[in-house]
PDB file of C-alpha atoms in Angstrom:
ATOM      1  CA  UNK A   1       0.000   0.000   0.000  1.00  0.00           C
ATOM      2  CA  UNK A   2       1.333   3.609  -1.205  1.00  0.00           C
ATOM      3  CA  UNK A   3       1.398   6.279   2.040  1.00  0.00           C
ATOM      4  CA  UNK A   4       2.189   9.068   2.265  1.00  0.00           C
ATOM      5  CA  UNK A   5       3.121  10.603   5.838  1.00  0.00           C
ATOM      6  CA  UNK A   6       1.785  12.496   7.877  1.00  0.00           C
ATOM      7  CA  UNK A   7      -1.385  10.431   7.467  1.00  0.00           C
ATOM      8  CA  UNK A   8      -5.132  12.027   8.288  1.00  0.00           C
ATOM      9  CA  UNK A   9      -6.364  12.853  10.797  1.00  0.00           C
ATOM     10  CA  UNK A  10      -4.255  15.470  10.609  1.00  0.00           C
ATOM     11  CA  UNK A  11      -3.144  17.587  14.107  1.00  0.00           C
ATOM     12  CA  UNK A  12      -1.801  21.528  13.933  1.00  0.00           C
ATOM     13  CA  UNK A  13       1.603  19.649  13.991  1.00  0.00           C
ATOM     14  CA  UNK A  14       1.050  17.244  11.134  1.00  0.00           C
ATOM     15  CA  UNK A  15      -1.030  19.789   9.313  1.00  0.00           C
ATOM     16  CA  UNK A  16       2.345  22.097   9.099  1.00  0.00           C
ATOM     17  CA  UNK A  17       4.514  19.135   8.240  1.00  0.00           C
ATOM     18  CA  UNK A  18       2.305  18.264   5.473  1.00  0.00           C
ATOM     19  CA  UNK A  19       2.437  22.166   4.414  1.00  0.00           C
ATOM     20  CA  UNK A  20       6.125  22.431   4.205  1.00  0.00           C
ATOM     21  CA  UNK A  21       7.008  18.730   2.810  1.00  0.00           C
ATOM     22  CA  UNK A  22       4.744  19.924  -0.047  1.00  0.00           C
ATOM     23  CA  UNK A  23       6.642  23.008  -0.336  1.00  0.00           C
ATOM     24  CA  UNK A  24       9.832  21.252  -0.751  1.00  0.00           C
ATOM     25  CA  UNK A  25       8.637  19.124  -2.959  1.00  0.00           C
ATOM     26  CA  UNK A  26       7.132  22.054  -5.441  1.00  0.00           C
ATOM     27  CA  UNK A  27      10.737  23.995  -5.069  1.00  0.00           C
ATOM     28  CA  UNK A  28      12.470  21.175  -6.005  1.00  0.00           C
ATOM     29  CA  UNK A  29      11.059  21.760  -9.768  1.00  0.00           C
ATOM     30  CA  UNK A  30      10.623  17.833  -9.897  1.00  0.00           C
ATOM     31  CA  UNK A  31       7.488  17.072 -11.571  1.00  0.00           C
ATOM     32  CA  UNK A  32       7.957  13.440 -11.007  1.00  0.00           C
ATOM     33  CA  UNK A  33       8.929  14.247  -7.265  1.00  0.00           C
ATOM     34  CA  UNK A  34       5.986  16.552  -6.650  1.00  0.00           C
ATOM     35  CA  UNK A  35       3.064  13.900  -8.966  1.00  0.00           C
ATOM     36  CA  UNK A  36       3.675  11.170  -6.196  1.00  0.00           C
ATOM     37  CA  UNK A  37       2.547  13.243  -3.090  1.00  0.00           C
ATOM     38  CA  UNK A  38      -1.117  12.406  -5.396  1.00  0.00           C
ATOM     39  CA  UNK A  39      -3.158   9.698  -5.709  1.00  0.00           C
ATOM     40  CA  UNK A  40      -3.511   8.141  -8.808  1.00  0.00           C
ATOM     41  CA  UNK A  41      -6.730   9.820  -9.600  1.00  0.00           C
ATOM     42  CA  UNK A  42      -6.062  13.175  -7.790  1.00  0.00           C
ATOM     43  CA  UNK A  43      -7.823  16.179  -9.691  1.00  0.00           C
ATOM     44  CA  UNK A  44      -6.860  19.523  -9.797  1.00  0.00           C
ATOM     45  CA  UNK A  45      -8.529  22.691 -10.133  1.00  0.00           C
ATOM     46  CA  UNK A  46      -5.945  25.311 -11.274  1.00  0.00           C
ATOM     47  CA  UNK A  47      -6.311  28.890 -12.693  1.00  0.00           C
ATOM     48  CA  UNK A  48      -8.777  28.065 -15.731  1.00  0.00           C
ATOM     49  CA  UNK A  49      -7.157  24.443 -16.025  1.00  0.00           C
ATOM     50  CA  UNK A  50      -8.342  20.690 -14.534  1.00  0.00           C
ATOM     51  CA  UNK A  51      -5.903  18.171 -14.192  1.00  0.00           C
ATOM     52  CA  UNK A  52      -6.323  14.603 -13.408  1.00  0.00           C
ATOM     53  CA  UNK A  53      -4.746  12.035 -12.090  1.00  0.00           C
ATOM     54  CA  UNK A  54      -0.180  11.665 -11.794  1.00  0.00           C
ATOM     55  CA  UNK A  55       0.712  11.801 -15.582  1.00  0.00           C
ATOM     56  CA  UNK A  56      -1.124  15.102 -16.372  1.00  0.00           C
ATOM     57  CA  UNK A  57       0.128  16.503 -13.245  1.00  0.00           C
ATOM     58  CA  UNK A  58       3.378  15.433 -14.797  1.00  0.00           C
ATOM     59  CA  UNK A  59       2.601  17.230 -17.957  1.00  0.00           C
ATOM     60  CA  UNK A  60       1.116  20.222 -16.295  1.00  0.00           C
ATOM     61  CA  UNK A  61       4.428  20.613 -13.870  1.00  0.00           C
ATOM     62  CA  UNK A  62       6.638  20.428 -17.025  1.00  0.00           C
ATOM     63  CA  UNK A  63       4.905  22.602 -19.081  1.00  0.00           C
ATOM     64  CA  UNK A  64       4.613  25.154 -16.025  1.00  0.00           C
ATOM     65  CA  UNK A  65       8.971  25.356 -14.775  1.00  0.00           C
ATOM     66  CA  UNK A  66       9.505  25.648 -18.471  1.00  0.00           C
ATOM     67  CA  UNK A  67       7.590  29.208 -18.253  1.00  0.00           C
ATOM     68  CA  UNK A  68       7.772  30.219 -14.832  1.00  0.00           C
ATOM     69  CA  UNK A  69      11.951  30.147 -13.932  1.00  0.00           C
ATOM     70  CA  UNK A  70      13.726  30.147 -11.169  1.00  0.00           C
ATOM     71  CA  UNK A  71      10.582  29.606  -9.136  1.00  0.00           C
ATOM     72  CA  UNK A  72      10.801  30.043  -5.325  1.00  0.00           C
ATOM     73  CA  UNK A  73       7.769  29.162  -3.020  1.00  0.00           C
ATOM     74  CA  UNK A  74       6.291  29.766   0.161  1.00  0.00           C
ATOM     75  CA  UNK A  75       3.311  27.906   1.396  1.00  0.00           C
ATOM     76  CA  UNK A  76       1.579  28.794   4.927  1.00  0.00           C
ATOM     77  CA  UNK A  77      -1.181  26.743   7.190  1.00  0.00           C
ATOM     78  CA  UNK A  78      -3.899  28.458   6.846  1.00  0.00           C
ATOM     79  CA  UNK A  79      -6.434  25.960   8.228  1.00  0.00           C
ATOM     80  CA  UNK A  80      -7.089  21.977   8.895  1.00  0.00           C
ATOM     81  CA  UNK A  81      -9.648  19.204   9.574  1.00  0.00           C
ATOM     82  CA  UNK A  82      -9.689  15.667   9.745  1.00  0.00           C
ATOM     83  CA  UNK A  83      -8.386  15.076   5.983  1.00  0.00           C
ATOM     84  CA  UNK A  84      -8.316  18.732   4.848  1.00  0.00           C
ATOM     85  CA  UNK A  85      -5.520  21.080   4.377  1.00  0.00           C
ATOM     86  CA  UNK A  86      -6.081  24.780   3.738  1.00  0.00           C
ATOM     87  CA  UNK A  87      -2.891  26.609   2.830  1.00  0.00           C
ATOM     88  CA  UNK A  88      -2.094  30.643   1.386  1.00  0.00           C
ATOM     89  CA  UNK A  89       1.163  31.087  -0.578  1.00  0.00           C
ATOM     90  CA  UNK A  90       3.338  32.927  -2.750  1.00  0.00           C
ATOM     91  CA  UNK A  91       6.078  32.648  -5.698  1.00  0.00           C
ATOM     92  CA  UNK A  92       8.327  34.456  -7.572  1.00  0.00           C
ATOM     93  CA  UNK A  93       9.628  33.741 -11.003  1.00  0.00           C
ATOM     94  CA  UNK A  94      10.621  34.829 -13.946  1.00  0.00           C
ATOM     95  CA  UNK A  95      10.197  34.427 -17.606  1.00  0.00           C
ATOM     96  CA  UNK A  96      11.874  33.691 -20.818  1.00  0.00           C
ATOM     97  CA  UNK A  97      12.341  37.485 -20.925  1.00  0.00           C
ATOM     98  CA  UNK A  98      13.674  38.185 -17.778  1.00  0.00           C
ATOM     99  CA  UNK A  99      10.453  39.979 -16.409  1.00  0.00           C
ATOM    100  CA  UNK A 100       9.847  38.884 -12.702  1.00  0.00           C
ATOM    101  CA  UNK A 101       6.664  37.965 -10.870  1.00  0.00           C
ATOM    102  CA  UNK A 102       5.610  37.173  -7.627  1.00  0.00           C
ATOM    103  CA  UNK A 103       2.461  35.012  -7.629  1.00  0.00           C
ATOM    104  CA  UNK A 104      -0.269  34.745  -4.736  1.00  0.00           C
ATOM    105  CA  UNK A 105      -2.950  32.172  -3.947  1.00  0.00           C
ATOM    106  CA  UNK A 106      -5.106  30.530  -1.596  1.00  0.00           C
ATOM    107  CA  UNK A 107      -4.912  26.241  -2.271  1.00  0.00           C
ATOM    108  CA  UNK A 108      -7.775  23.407  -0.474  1.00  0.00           C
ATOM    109  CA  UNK A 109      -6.442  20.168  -0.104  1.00  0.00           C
ATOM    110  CA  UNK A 110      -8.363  16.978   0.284  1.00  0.00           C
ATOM    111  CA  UNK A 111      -6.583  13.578   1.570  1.00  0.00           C
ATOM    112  CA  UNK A 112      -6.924  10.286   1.484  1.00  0.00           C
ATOM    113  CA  UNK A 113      -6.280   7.789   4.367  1.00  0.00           C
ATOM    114  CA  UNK A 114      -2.800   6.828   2.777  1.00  0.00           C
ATOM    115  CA  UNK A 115      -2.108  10.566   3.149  1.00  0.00           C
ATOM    116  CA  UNK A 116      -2.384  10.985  -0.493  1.00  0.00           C
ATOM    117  CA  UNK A 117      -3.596  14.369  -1.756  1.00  0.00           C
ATOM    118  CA  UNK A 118      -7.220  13.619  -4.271  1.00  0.00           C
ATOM    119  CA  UNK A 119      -8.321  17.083  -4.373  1.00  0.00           C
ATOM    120  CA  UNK A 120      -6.522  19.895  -5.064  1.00  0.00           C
ATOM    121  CA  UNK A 121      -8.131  23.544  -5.548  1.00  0.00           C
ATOM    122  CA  UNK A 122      -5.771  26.390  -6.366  1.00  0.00           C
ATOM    123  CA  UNK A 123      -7.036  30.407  -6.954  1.00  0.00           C
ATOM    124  CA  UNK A 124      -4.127  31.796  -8.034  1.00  0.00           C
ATOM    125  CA  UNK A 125      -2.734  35.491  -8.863  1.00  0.00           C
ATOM    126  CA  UNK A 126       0.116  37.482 -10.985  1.00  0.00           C
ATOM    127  CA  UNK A 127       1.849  40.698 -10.118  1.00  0.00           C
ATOM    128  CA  UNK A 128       4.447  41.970 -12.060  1.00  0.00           C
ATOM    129  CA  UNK A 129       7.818  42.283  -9.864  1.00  0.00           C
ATOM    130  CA  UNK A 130      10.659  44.358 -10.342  1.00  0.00           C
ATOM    131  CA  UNK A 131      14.331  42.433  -9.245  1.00  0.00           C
ATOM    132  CA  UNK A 132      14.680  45.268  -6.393  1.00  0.00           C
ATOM    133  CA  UNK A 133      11.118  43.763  -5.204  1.00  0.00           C
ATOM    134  CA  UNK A 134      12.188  40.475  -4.915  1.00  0.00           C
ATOM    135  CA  UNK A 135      11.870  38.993  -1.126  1.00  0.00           C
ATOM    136  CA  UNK A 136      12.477  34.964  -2.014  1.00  0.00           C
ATOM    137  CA  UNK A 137      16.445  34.333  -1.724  1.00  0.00           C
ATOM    138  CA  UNK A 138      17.510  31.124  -1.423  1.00  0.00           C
ATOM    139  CA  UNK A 139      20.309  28.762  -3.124  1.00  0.00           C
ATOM    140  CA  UNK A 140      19.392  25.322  -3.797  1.00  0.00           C
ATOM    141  CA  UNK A 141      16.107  23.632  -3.952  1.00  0.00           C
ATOM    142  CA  UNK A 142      14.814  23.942  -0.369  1.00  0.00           C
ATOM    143  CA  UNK A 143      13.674  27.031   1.775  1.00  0.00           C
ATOM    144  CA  UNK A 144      16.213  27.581   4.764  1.00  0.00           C
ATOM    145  CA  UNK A 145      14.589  27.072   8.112  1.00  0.00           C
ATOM    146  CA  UNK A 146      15.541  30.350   9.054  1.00  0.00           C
ATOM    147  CA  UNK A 147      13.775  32.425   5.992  1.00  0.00           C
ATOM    148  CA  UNK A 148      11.105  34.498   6.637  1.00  0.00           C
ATOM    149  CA  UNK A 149       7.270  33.166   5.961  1.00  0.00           C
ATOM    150  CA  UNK A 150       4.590  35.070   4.406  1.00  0.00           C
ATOM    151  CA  UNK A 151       3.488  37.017   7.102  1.00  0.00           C
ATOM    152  CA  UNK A 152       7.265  37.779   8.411  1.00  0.00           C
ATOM    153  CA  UNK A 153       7.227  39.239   4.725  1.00  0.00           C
ATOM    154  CA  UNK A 154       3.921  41.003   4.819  1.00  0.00           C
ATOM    155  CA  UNK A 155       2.249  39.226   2.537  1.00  0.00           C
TER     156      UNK A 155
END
């Protein structure tokens, strides 16, 4: 059987964990990576686009690092139940062009009991960025422990 930890029912604890393993997994830019925190049949809800099940998040993931570079993310607890996951965040990128953005949305996550996500809702928003307004720094593929999160930020 394929799980996932932390499993439902979820605690403020595991509820955070879940939060930033996800996040690590986005900033690593591995769609392969990121497609197997989903079940098999997850579905998405993203901007104006549905995705469904691992290989079109897969294709979705690809398609999306190849326009948005250099991406950084923060993700932040917002909320939690049982086998729900409500989380706000923010990324910056940049594209082909070298014009920067910092993107903002608001994400419901639904679980299964392997810990699996099945449902995943995403509102999401663009502001153009200039470099000077840039607050994600990092090296490497993984927030530091010690960077700021979205509120630190004023986000």
């Amino acid at each position: 059987m394929e799980l996932c930890h932390p499993l439902p029912p979820f605690t403020a604890g595991t509820a955070a964990e879940k939060v930033r393993m996800a996040e690590n997994a986005w900033n690593s830019r591995d769609p392969l990576r990121v497609s197997l925190v989903y079940s098999p049949q997850t579905y998405w809800r993203n901007r104006n686009e549905e995705v469904r099940g691992r290989e079109e998040v897969v294709q979705f993931l690809t398609r999306k690092w190849r326009k948005e570079m250099d991406y950084r993310l923060i993700k932040q607890l917002r909320a939690w139940t049982d086998n729900k996951i409500a989380v706000r965040f923010a990324y910056e990128w940049h594209d082909e062009a070298g014009n920067w953005f910092r993107s903002y949305g608001n994400e419901n996550r639904e679980f299964n009991e392997q810990g699996l996500m099945v449902k995943r809702f995403a509102c999401i928003n663009d502001l153009p960025i200039s470099t000077g307004e840039r607050l994600f720094f990092w090296s490497g593929t993984q927030r530091p422990a010690d960077h700021p999160e979205l509120d630190s930020l004023g986000l």
